[in-house]
Coordinates of C-alpha atoms and ligand atoms in Angstrom, one line a residue:
M1 CA 81.8 137.2 92.6
K2 CA 79.2 135.4 94.8
I3 CA 79.3 136.1 98.6
I4 CA 80.1 132.5 99.3
Y5 CA 83.3 132.6 97.3
K6 CA 84.4 135.9 99.0
R7 CA 84.1 134.2 102.4
Q8 CA 85.9 131.1 101.3
L9 CA 88.6 133.2 99.7
A10 CA 89.1 135.1 103.0
I11 CA 89.5 131.8 104.9
V12 CA 91.9 130.5 102.3
L13 CA 94.0 133.7 102.5
I14 CA 94.2 133.5 106.3
L15 CA 95.2 129.8 106.2
L16 CA 97.8 130.4 103.6
V17 CA 99.3 133.5 105.2
K18 CA 99.8 131.2 108.3
S19 CA 101.6 128.6 106.1
F20 CA 104.1 131.3 104.9
A21 CA 105.7 131.1 108.3
S22 CA 106.9 127.5 108.1
I23 CA 107.3 126.3 104.5
I24 CA 105.7 122.9 104.2
Y25 CA 107.0 121.0 101.2
A26 CA 105.8 117.6 100.2
Q27 CA 105.8 115.4 103.3
N28 CA 109.1 113.5 103.7
L29 CA 109.9 113.5 100.0
I30 CA 113.6 112.7 99.7
T31 CA 115.2 115.1 97.2
N32 CA 118.2 114.8 94.9
T33 CA 118.2 111.0 94.9
F34 CA 120.9 111.2 92.2
N35 CA 123.5 111.7 94.8
R36 CA 122.5 109.3 97.5
N37 CA 123.4 105.8 98.5
T38 CA 120.9 104.0 96.2
T39 CA 120.2 100.6 94.6
T40 CA 118.2 100.5 91.4
L41 CA 115.2 98.2 91.1
N42 CA 114.9 99.1 87.4
G43 CA 114.8 96.2 85.0
I44 CA 112.5 93.2 84.5
W45 CA 109.5 92.8 86.8
N46 CA 106.7 90.2 86.6
Y47 CA 103.2 91.6 85.9
I48 CA 99.6 90.4 86.1
V49 CA 96.8 92.2 84.2
D50 CA 93.8 92.4 86.6
P51 CA 90.8 94.2 85.0
Y52 CA 88.4 92.8 87.7
E53 CA 90.8 93.4 90.6
T54 CA 90.7 89.8 91.5
G55 CA 94.0 90.2 93.4
Y56 CA 92.5 93.0 95.5
T57 CA 88.9 92.0 96.3
G58 CA 86.9 88.8 97.0
F59 CA 84.0 87.7 94.9
H60 CA 81.6 89.9 96.8
G61 CA 83.8 92.9 96.5
E62 CA 85.4 92.7 100.0
V63 CA 88.8 94.4 99.9
Y64 CA 91.5 92.1 101.1
D65 CA 93.5 95.0 102.6
K66 CA 90.8 95.5 105.1
S67 CA 88.8 92.3 105.3
N68 CA 91.6 89.6 105.1
P69 CA 95.2 91.0 104.5
N70 CA 96.6 87.5 104.8
A71 CA 94.4 86.0 102.1
T72 CA 96.4 83.7 99.8
S73 CA 94.2 85.1 97.0
A74 CA 95.5 88.6 97.6
F75 CA 98.2 89.2 94.9
F76 CA 100.2 91.4 97.3
N77 CA 101.0 88.3 99.3
N78 CA 102.8 86.7 96.4
Y79 CA 101.5 83.3 97.6
H80 CA 102.7 79.9 96.2
A81 CA 100.7 76.7 96.6
K82 CA 102.2 74.6 99.4
N83 CA 101.0 71.3 97.8
K84 CA 99.4 69.9 94.7
L85 CA 96.0 70.2 96.3
E86 CA 96.0 73.8 97.3
L87 CA 93.9 76.3 95.2
V88 CA 95.9 79.3 94.1
E89 CA 95.0 81.1 90.8
Y90 CA 97.9 83.3 90.2
D91 CA 101.7 83.1 90.2
F92 CA 103.9 86.1 89.7
D93 CA 107.0 84.0 89.0
K94 CA 105.3 82.2 86.2
S95 CA 103.7 85.4 84.9
P96 CA 105.0 87.4 81.9
T97 CA 107.6 90.2 82.4
I98 CA 107.7 93.9 81.6
H99 CA 110.4 96.6 81.8
V100 CA 110.5 99.2 84.6
P101 CA 110.5 102.1 84.0
G102 CA 108.1 102.1 81.1
D103 CA 104.5 102.4 80.2
W104 CA 102.6 99.1 79.6
N105 CA 100.7 100.5 76.6
T106 CA 103.7 100.5 74.2
Q107 CA 105.6 97.5 75.7
K108 CA 102.7 95.1 75.2
E109 CA 100.6 95.4 72.1
N110 CA 97.5 94.0 73.8
L111 CA 97.7 96.7 76.4
L112 CA 97.9 99.7 74.0
Y113 CA 94.5 100.9 75.0
Y114 CA 94.3 99.2 78.4
E115 CA 92.9 101.2 81.3
G116 CA 92.6 99.4 84.6
T117 CA 94.8 97.5 87.2
V118 CA 98.1 95.9 86.5
W119 CA 100.1 94.3 89.3
Y120 CA 103.9 94.4 89.3
K121 CA 106.3 92.3 91.4
K122 CA 110.0 92.6 91.9
S123 CA 112.0 90.3 94.3
F124 CA 115.3 91.4 95.7
N125 CA 117.8 90.7 98.4
Y126 CA 119.1 93.4 100.8
L127 CA 121.8 93.4 103.5
L128 CA 120.7 96.1 105.9
K129 CA 123.7 97.7 107.7
N130 CA 123.4 98.6 111.4
N131 CA 121.9 102.0 112.2
S132 CA 120.9 102.5 108.5
R133 CA 117.4 103.2 107.2
V134 CA 116.0 102.2 103.8
F135 CA 113.3 103.9 101.7
I136 CA 111.6 102.8 98.4
Y137 CA 111.4 105.7 96.0
F138 CA 109.3 105.9 92.8
G139 CA 110.0 108.7 90.2
A140 CA 106.3 108.3 89.2
V141 CA 103.5 105.8 88.7
N142 CA 100.5 106.6 86.5
Y143 CA 98.0 107.0 87.9
K144 CA 97.4 105.4 91.3
A145 CA 99.9 103.2 93.1
E146 CA 99.3 100.9 96.1
V147 CA 102.6 99.5 97.4
Y148 CA 103.3 96.4 99.4
L149 CA 106.5 94.9 100.7
N150 CA 106.6 91.3 101.9
G151 CA 102.8 91.4 102.2
K152 CA 102.6 94.6 104.3
K153 CA 101.0 97.7 102.8
L154 CA 103.3 100.7 102.7
G155 CA 100.8 103.2 101.3
I156 CA 99.0 104.7 98.4
H157 CA 100.0 107.4 96.0
E158 CA 97.7 109.2 93.6
G159 CA 99.0 111.4 90.8
G160 CA 100.8 110.1 87.7
F161 CA 103.8 112.5 87.4
T162 CA 105.3 113.2 90.8
P163 CA 107.7 111.2 93.0
F164 CA 107.0 109.5 96.3
N165 CA 108.8 107.3 98.9
F166 CA 108.0 105.0 101.8
E167 CA 110.3 103.8 104.6
I168 CA 110.8 100.0 104.6
T169 CA 113.6 99.6 107.2
N170 CA 111.7 97.4 109.5
L171 CA 110.1 95.3 106.8
L172 CA 113.3 94.3 105.0
I173 CA 114.6 90.7 105.1
A174 CA 118.0 89.6 103.8
K175 CA 116.8 87.4 100.9
D176 CA 113.8 87.3 98.6
N177 CA 112.0 90.5 99.6
Y178 CA 108.9 90.8 97.3
L179 CA 107.8 94.3 96.3
V180 CA 104.3 94.3 94.9
V181 CA 102.8 97.4 93.3
K182 CA 99.1 97.6 92.3
V183 CA 99.0 100.2 89.5
N184 CA 95.6 101.6 88.2
N185 CA 95.4 104.1 85.4
N186 CA 91.6 104.4 85.2
R187 CA 90.6 107.9 84.4
N188 CA 88.3 109.5 87.0
V189 CA 86.1 112.6 86.9
D190 CA 87.5 113.7 90.3
A191 CA 91.1 113.1 89.4
V192 CA 93.9 115.4 88.2
P193 CA 93.8 115.2 85.2
T194 CA 90.1 114.4 84.8
L195 CA 88.4 112.2 82.2
N196 CA 89.3 114.0 79.0
T197 CA 92.8 114.8 77.9
D198 CA 94.5 115.2 74.5
W199 CA 97.4 112.8 75.4
W200 CA 97.7 109.0 75.8
N201 CA 96.8 107.6 79.2
Y202 CA 100.1 105.7 79.6
G203 CA 99.8 103.4 82.6
G204 CA 102.5 101.8 84.6
I205 CA 105.6 102.4 86.7
T206 CA 106.8 105.0 84.2
R207 CA 109.9 106.3 86.0
D208 CA 112.8 104.9 88.0
V209 CA 112.4 102.8 91.1
I210 CA 115.3 102.9 93.6
L211 CA 116.1 101.9 97.2
V212 CA 117.6 104.7 99.1
E213 CA 119.8 103.9 102.2
E214 CA 120.2 106.7 104.7
P215 CA 121.8 107.1 108.1
N216 CA 119.5 107.2 111.1
V217 CA 119.3 111.0 111.0
F218 CA 119.6 112.1 107.4
I219 CA 119.5 115.2 105.1
E220 CA 116.0 114.8 103.6
D221 CA 115.8 118.0 101.7
Y222 CA 117.6 121.3 101.2
L223 CA 117.1 124.6 99.4
L224 CA 119.8 126.8 98.0
Q225 CA 118.6 129.6 95.7
L226 CA 119.1 133.4 95.6
K227 CA 116.9 135.3 97.9
K228 CA 113.9 137.0 96.2
G229 CA 115.0 140.4 94.9
N230 CA 118.5 140.1 96.2
S231 CA 121.3 138.8 93.9
N232 CA 123.9 139.0 96.7
R233 CA 122.3 136.6 99.1
I234 CA 121.4 132.9 99.0
A235 CA 118.3 132.0 101.0
G236 CA 118.5 128.4 102.0
S237 CA 116.8 125.9 104.1
I238 CA 117.6 122.4 105.4
K239 CA 115.5 119.6 106.6
L240 CA 116.9 116.7 108.6
N241 CA 114.8 113.6 109.0
N242 CA 114.4 112.0 112.5
L243 CA 116.3 114.7 114.3
T244 CA 115.9 114.4 118.0
T245 CA 118.8 116.6 119.3
E246 CA 120.6 119.4 117.5
E247 CA 122.9 118.6 114.6
K248 CA 125.6 120.6 112.8
V249 CA 125.2 120.9 109.0
I250 CA 127.9 122.3 106.8
I251 CA 127.1 124.0 103.4
Q252 CA 130.0 124.4 101.0
I253 CA 130.3 126.1 97.7
P254 CA 134.1 125.6 97.2
E255 CA 134.4 127.7 94.0
L256 CA 133.0 130.7 95.9
K257 CA 135.0 129.9 99.0
I258 CA 131.8 129.6 100.9
E259 CA 131.5 127.4 104.0
K260 CA 128.5 127.9 106.3
E261 CA 127.8 126.0 109.5
I262 CA 124.2 125.7 110.5
V263 CA 123.0 124.2 113.8
V264 CA 119.7 122.5 113.0
T265 CA 117.5 122.1 116.0
N266 CA 114.3 120.6 114.7
S267 CA 113.0 118.4 111.9
N268 CA 111.2 121.2 110.2
Q269 CA 112.5 123.6 107.6
N270 CA 115.5 125.4 109.1
N271 CA 116.1 128.6 107.1
F272 CA 119.5 130.4 106.7
E273 CA 121.1 133.0 104.5
I274 CA 124.6 133.2 102.9
E275 CA 126.2 136.3 101.4
V276 CA 127.6 135.6 98.0
P277 CA 130.9 137.2 96.7
K278 CA 130.8 139.7 93.9
T279 CA 132.7 137.1 91.8
I280 CA 129.6 134.9 91.5
K281 CA 128.7 134.0 87.9
Y282 CA 125.0 134.0 87.5
W283 CA 123.3 131.2 85.6
N284 CA 121.8 132.3 82.3
T285 CA 120.8 130.6 79.0
D286 CA 124.0 131.6 77.2
S287 CA 126.3 130.5 80.0
P288 CA 124.4 128.1 82.4
K289 CA 127.0 128.2 85.2
L290 CA 126.4 125.5 87.9
Y291 CA 128.3 125.4 91.1
D292 CA 129.4 122.3 93.0
I293 CA 127.5 122.3 96.3
V294 CA 128.2 120.1 99.3
V295 CA 125.7 119.6 102.1
K296 CA 127.1 117.5 105.0
T297 CA 126.5 116.3 108.5
N298 CA 128.6 113.9 110.6
A299 CA 126.9 110.9 109.0
Q300 CA 126.3 112.0 105.4
I301 CA 127.6 114.0 102.4
I302 CA 125.3 115.0 99.6
K303 CA 126.6 116.8 96.5
D304 CA 124.6 118.8 93.9
K305 CA 125.2 121.2 91.0
I306 CA 123.1 124.4 91.4
G307 CA 122.9 127.6 89.4
F308 CA 122.1 131.0 90.8
R309 CA 120.0 133.6 89.0
T310 CA 117.2 136.1 89.6
I311 CA 113.9 136.0 87.8
E312 CA 111.2 138.7 88.1
T313 CA 108.8 140.7 86.0
K314 CA 108.7 144.5 85.8
G315 CA 105.6 145.8 84.0
A316 CA 105.4 143.8 80.7
D317 CA 109.1 142.7 80.9
I318 CA 110.4 139.3 82.1
I319 CA 113.8 140.1 83.7
L320 CA 116.5 137.4 84.0
N321 CA 119.5 138.7 86.1
G322 CA 118.3 142.3 85.6
K323 CA 118.0 141.9 81.8
S324 CA 114.8 141.8 79.8
I325 CA 114.4 138.6 77.8
F326 CA 112.1 137.0 75.2
L327 CA 111.1 133.4 75.7
R328 CA 111.9 131.5 72.5
G329 CA 110.1 128.4 73.5
I330 CA 108.5 125.2 72.4
S331 CA 106.0 123.0 74.2
I332 CA 107.0 119.4 74.9
H333 CA 105.1 116.3 75.9
E334 CA 107.0 113.7 77.9
E335 CA 107.0 111.3 74.9
I336 CA 109.5 110.1 72.3
D337 CA 109.4 107.3 69.7
G338 CA 105.7 107.0 70.5
R339 CA 106.2 106.0 74.1
R340 CA 106.5 107.7 77.6
A341 CA 110.0 109.3 77.7
N342 CA 111.8 108.5 81.0
T343 CA 115.5 108.2 80.6
K344 CA 118.4 110.6 80.5
A345 CA 118.9 109.7 76.8
D346 CA 115.3 110.6 76.1
A347 CA 115.7 113.9 77.8
L348 CA 118.8 114.7 75.9
K349 CA 117.1 113.9 72.6
L350 CA 114.1 116.1 73.3
L351 CA 116.1 119.1 74.6
T352 CA 118.7 118.9 71.9
Y353 CA 115.9 119.3 69.3
A354 CA 114.8 122.4 71.3
K355 CA 118.3 123.8 71.2
E356 CA 118.4 123.1 67.4
L357 CA 115.3 125.3 67.1
G358 CA 117.1 128.1 68.8
C359 CA 115.0 127.8 72.0
N360 CA 116.0 129.4 75.3
F361 CA 112.8 128.1 76.9
V362 CA 110.7 124.9 77.1
R363 CA 107.1 124.4 78.3
L364 CA 107.0 121.0 79.8
A365 CA 103.3 120.2 79.2
H366 CA 100.9 119.2 80.7
Y367 CA 102.3 117.6 83.9
P368 CA 105.6 117.4 85.8
H369 CA 108.2 115.7 83.6
N370 CA 110.9 113.3 84.8
E371 CA 113.8 114.8 86.8
Y372 CA 116.4 114.2 84.0
M373 CA 114.7 116.9 82.0
L374 CA 115.2 119.5 84.7
H375 CA 118.9 118.6 85.4
L376 CA 119.6 118.7 81.7
A377 CA 117.8 122.0 81.2
D378 CA 120.1 123.4 84.0
K379 CA 123.1 122.2 82.1
M380 CA 122.0 123.2 78.6
G381 CA 120.7 126.7 79.6
L382 CA 117.0 126.2 78.9
L383 CA 114.5 128.1 80.9
V384 CA 111.6 125.9 82.0
W385 CA 107.8 126.3 82.5
E386 CA 106.5 123.4 84.7
E387 CA 102.9 122.6 85.2
I388 CA 100.5 120.3 86.9
P389 CA 97.6 118.6 84.9
V390 CA 94.8 120.9 86.0
Y391 CA 93.6 120.5 82.5
W392 CA 90.3 121.4 80.9
T393 CA 87.2 120.4 82.9
I394 CA 88.7 119.6 86.3
K395 CA 86.1 119.1 89.1
F396 CA 86.7 122.5 90.7
V397 CA 84.0 122.1 93.4
N398 CA 85.5 118.9 94.8
S399 CA 87.8 119.4 97.8
A400 CA 89.6 116.1 97.2
T401 CA 90.4 117.2 93.7
F402 CA 91.9 120.5 95.0
L403 CA 94.0 118.6 97.6
N404 CA 95.3 116.3 94.8
A405 CA 96.3 119.2 92.7
Q406 CA 97.9 121.0 95.7
N407 CA 99.8 117.8 96.5
Q408 CA 101.1 117.5 93.0
L409 CA 102.2 121.1 93.1
S410 CA 103.9 120.6 96.5
A411 CA 105.8 117.6 95.1
V412 CA 107.1 119.2 91.9
I413 CA 108.1 122.3 93.8
T414 CA 109.8 120.3 96.5
R415 CA 111.6 118.2 93.9
D416 CA 112.7 121.0 91.5
K417 CA 113.1 124.1 93.7
N418 CA 116.9 124.0 93.3
R419 CA 116.8 124.0 89.5
A420 CA 117.9 127.4 88.2
S421 CA 116.3 126.5 84.8
V422 CA 112.8 126.5 86.3
I423 CA 111.3 130.0 86.2
I424 CA 107.6 129.4 86.0
W425 CA 105.1 127.2 87.9
S426 CA 101.8 126.9 85.9
V427 CA 98.6 126.0 87.7
A428 CA 96.2 125.3 84.8
N429 CA 95.6 124.7 81.1
E430 CA 92.6 125.9 79.2
T431 CA 90.2 125.6 82.2
P432 CA 86.6 126.8 81.6
L433 CA 85.6 130.1 83.4
S434 CA 83.6 130.0 86.6
D435 CA 83.7 131.3 90.1
E436 CA 84.6 127.8 91.4
R437 CA 87.5 127.6 88.9
N438 CA 88.8 131.1 89.9
L439 CA 88.7 130.1 93.6
F440 CA 90.4 126.8 92.9
L441 CA 93.2 128.4 90.9
K442 CA 93.6 131.3 93.3
K443 CA 94.1 128.8 96.2
L444 CA 96.7 127.0 94.0
I445 CA 98.5 130.3 93.3
L446 CA 98.6 131.2 97.0
H447 CA 99.9 127.7 97.8
T448 CA 102.6 128.0 95.2
Q449 CA 103.6 131.4 96.5
S450 CA 103.8 130.0 100.0
L451 CA 106.2 127.3 98.9
D452 CA 108.3 129.4 96.5
S453 CA 108.1 133.2 96.4
T454 CA 111.0 133.4 94.0
R455 CA 109.6 132.0 90.8
L456 CA 106.9 133.3 88.5
I457 CA 103.3 131.9 88.3
S458 CA 101.3 131.5 85.2
A459 CA 98.6 129.5 83.5
A460 CA 97.7 128.7 79.9
L461 CA 94.4 130.6 79.5
L462 CA 91.8 131.0 76.8
T463 CA 90.8 134.3 75.3
R464 CA 87.7 135.8 73.8
S465 CA 87.0 138.1 70.9
E466 CA 84.8 141.1 70.3
N467 CA 84.3 142.6 66.8
G468 CA 87.2 140.5 65.6
I469 CA 89.6 141.8 68.3
G470 CA 91.3 139.2 70.5
I471 CA 90.8 140.0 74.2
I472 CA 93.2 138.6 76.8
D473 CA 91.3 139.4 80.0
D474 CA 90.7 136.2 81.9
K475 CA 90.1 137.3 85.5
I476 CA 92.7 135.0 87.0
G477 CA 95.3 137.1 85.1
E478 CA 95.1 139.5 88.1
D479 CA 96.8 136.8 90.2
L480 CA 99.4 135.7 87.7
N481 CA 102.9 137.1 87.0
I482 CA 102.7 136.1 83.4
V483 CA 99.5 136.1 81.4
A484 CA 99.8 133.2 79.0
F485 CA 97.2 132.0 76.5
N486 CA 96.6 129.4 73.8
Q487 CA 95.2 130.4 70.4
Y488 CA 94.8 128.3 67.3
R489 CA 94.2 130.8 64.5
G490 CA 94.1 128.9 61.2
W491 CA 93.5 125.5 62.8
Y492 CA 90.4 125.7 65.0
G493 CA 89.0 128.6 63.1
G494 CA 90.2 132.0 62.1
D495 CA 91.6 133.0 58.7
L496 CA 95.3 132.8 58.0
A497 CA 95.5 135.3 55.2
T498 CA 94.4 138.2 57.4
A499 CA 96.2 136.9 60.6
P500 CA 99.1 139.4 60.4
S501 CA 96.7 142.3 60.7
A502 CA 94.6 140.8 63.5
K503 CA 94.3 143.0 66.6
W504 CA 94.7 141.9 70.2
T505 CA 94.2 143.7 73.5
T506 CA 94.8 143.1 77.2
P507 CA 94.0 145.1 80.3
Y508 CA 97.0 143.7 82.1
N509 CA 100.3 145.5 82.3
K510 CA 102.1 142.1 82.5
P511 CA 104.2 140.0 80.2
V512 CA 102.1 138.1 77.7
V513 CA 103.2 134.6 76.4
V514 CA 101.4 132.7 73.7
S515 CA 101.7 129.3 75.3
E516 CA 100.2 127.4 72.4
F517 CA 99.6 127.9 68.7
G518 CA 100.0 125.5 65.8
G519 CA 98.4 123.1 63.4
D520 CA 98.7 119.4 62.3
A521 CA 100.8 118.2 59.4
K522 CA 101.5 114.6 58.4
Q523 CA 105.2 114.6 57.8
G524 CA 106.0 113.9 54.1
L525 CA 102.5 114.9 53.0
H526 CA 102.9 117.8 50.5
G527 CA 100.5 120.1 48.8
T528 CA 99.5 123.8 48.7
I529 CA 99.0 126.2 51.5
N530 CA 95.2 125.7 51.1
E531 CA 95.4 122.0 51.9
R532 CA 95.0 121.1 55.6
W533 CA 97.4 118.3 57.0
T534 CA 100.2 119.2 54.5
E535 CA 103.5 120.4 55.6
E536 CA 103.0 123.5 53.4
Y537 CA 99.8 124.4 55.3
Q538 CA 101.6 124.0 58.7
E539 CA 104.5 126.1 57.4
Y540 CA 102.1 128.9 56.2
L541 CA 100.2 128.7 59.5
Y542 CA 103.5 129.3 61.4
K543 CA 104.5 132.2 59.1
Q544 CA 101.1 134.0 59.4
N545 CA 100.8 133.4 63.2
L546 CA 104.3 134.7 63.9
L547 CA 103.5 137.9 62.0
M548 CA 100.4 138.3 64.1
I549 CA 102.0 137.4 67.4
E550 CA 104.8 139.9 67.0
K551 CA 102.2 142.7 67.3
I552 CA 100.4 141.4 70.4
P553 CA 100.7 144.0 73.2
N554 CA 103.3 143.0 75.9
I555 CA 104.3 139.8 74.0
R556 CA 107.4 138.4 75.7
G557 CA 107.5 134.8 74.7
I558 CA 105.9 131.9 72.8
S559 CA 105.9 128.1 73.2
P560 CA 104.2 126.8 70.0
W561 CA 102.4 123.5 70.2
I562 CA 104.4 121.3 69.9
L563 CA 108.0 119.9 69.4
M564 CA 107.0 116.3 68.4
D565 CA 103.9 114.4 67.2
F566 CA 102.4 112.5 70.1
R567 CA 99.9 109.8 70.8
S568 CA 96.3 110.8 71.5
P569 CA 93.1 108.7 71.6
R570 CA 91.3 111.8 70.3
R571 CA 93.0 111.9 66.9
M572 CA 91.7 109.1 64.7
L573 CA 91.8 110.4 61.1
P574 CA 93.0 107.3 59.1
G575 CA 96.2 107.7 57.1
I576 CA 96.8 111.1 58.7
Q577 CA 96.5 111.0 62.5
D578 CA 96.1 107.2 63.2
G579 CA 96.0 107.9 67.0
F580 CA 98.6 110.7 66.9
N581 CA 98.3 114.5 67.3
R582 CA 100.3 115.7 64.3
K583 CA 101.0 119.3 65.5
G584 CA 104.6 118.4 66.0
L585 CA 107.4 120.3 64.2
I586 CA 109.0 116.9 64.2
S587 CA 107.3 113.5 63.4
A588 CA 107.2 110.8 66.0
E589 CA 109.9 109.1 63.9
G590 CA 112.2 112.1 64.3
K591 CA 111.7 113.7 60.9
K592 CA 111.6 117.6 60.8
K593 CA 108.7 119.2 59.0
K594 CA 109.0 122.5 57.0
A595 CA 107.5 124.6 59.8
F596 CA 110.4 123.6 62.0
F597 CA 112.6 125.9 59.9
V598 CA 110.2 128.7 60.0
L599 CA 110.3 128.8 63.8
K600 CA 114.1 128.3 63.7
S601 CA 114.6 131.4 61.6
F602 CA 112.1 133.4 63.7
Y603 CA 114.2 132.6 66.8
K604 CA 117.4 133.5 65.1
K605 CA 115.9 137.0 64.5
M606 CA 114.5 137.3 68.0
K607 CA 117.9 136.3 69.5
L608 CA 119.5 139.2 67.6
L609 CA 116.7 141.6 68.6
Y610 CA 116.8 140.8 72.3
N611 CA 120.5 140.2 72.9
Ligands
GCU701 C1 94.9 122.4 73.4 C2 95.6 121.7 74.5 C3 96.6 120.7 74.0 C4 96.1 120.0 72.8 C5 96.1 121.1 71.7 C6 95.5 120.5 70.4 O1 95.3 123.7 73.4 O2 96.2 122.5 75.5 O3 96.8 119.7 75.1 O4 96.9 118.9 72.4 O5 95.2 122.1 72.1 O6 94.3 120.7 70.2 O7 96.3 119.9 69.6

């Protein structure tokens, strides 16, 4: 490794060791919004398509935010002509409408391929109670959001798959508040993800939008999970927002007869521990026990349902509650019926398919999914791999790109750290090898460990071969708990007939997971096992790959690519792909292909072997 990177790495290590002391989750992100005093802003919004950003800049490119924030031409001022003479060239209230949450691509036919700026506007009334505070919370906006309320800029958020919120207490009026959001989904070489992805660039306010009302000092965030390596103790933390003096917080787990009082003295993370009784029922995939939790202060009560379990690796084993497991998984994109999935019903449909397959594990690819997926995985007993879209050729040398990736990691870990189902944080997918990439990923790994030392860290790597032997020796594997890799024998090369006798090797004494394998099939297209795109070819590919995978050293799980067909601008074969990646075991219309049943019977066997 070049000297420069050793020095940079040393600096990073020092910085991150310091950050271990005080865990810094995503700045002021309000967690568990499901159980707060909220008002939904989901529903019909007006929108204006603005490819030239006319609502954002003047004709010489001067940005209204900076040069003239009161400009009547600035769309975020939601201006209406005062008389018949005045020149105003937009009008939200007379503009078409669109549903939020939802991507614009599949709601409006003329926006299917649109990449650029779309303005959204929602008007609402709000009666603010004394001594209350109000925040606007977005589940996600893809890709960049600039948010304004009543003409005032609240802030900017970059990253298409993580939540964010802004305080609006002092800007609210009783009637006709106008919330304007500038959404831009242009792809960008410095962004995360970067320019090239094998999924659709769905733009829009793609997840829930809510107003959250809080007391003056409120419970912003809390952690309640088993302490690393200790199944008898809960390691918790609590964060109160706007705390000026000390405040008493009560943590209750009634079923375990636990009541713990914590005196919180500052607005940072306040850590505590709770001994759990021997009667505790640990969360696992066959019996996903969730406990009712109460977190309360004088001014507020928040409830949650949390499962307690341990997860660790020992040599090549993945150990859940002290027992070695095999991850019977499937990869899932956040997509259903050919659109961005974003409701509880969507999540139920996707995860029910996974359960039908016999899965105990889902890889939520290639970005953080909506929160419904994680709460449902907790309830249904599905282990989860979550990842950020550090995908393919990310600009590893760019510090802003690293900060963006780090922020996305912080946000998803902050949001989901109480979900027992989440066992793996993944920092990359199929990223090309280089010193810069290794340093970038190593920093992300250290950041992840500083936020959450209890879960496992992985990445979907690529492999190489020598004399026909598959070699799993990506250097970053040294820093991962689980060495996962994607391979496409029989689709992007490699012979299927001899696959079962293929040899693999790895220098790592760690669990190995095949995070992707598979091949396309057009549902309903039938032929022989020698005809690509047929269901029979995909079925044969699964049979042969599974026979090969069973022999890979240290194999402890798979998450084949992929549960359902999904849209991709890279897949254009007429009559077969038509803008869809067809590697799904289920078509976009919900029809199962023959390979679905090959995987299902394999998992039936693996469940017997491992139980
Ligand atoms: C890659 C990549 C996926 C992609 C898949 C494919 O491994 O991780 O995002 O969709 O292969 O080529 O279908």
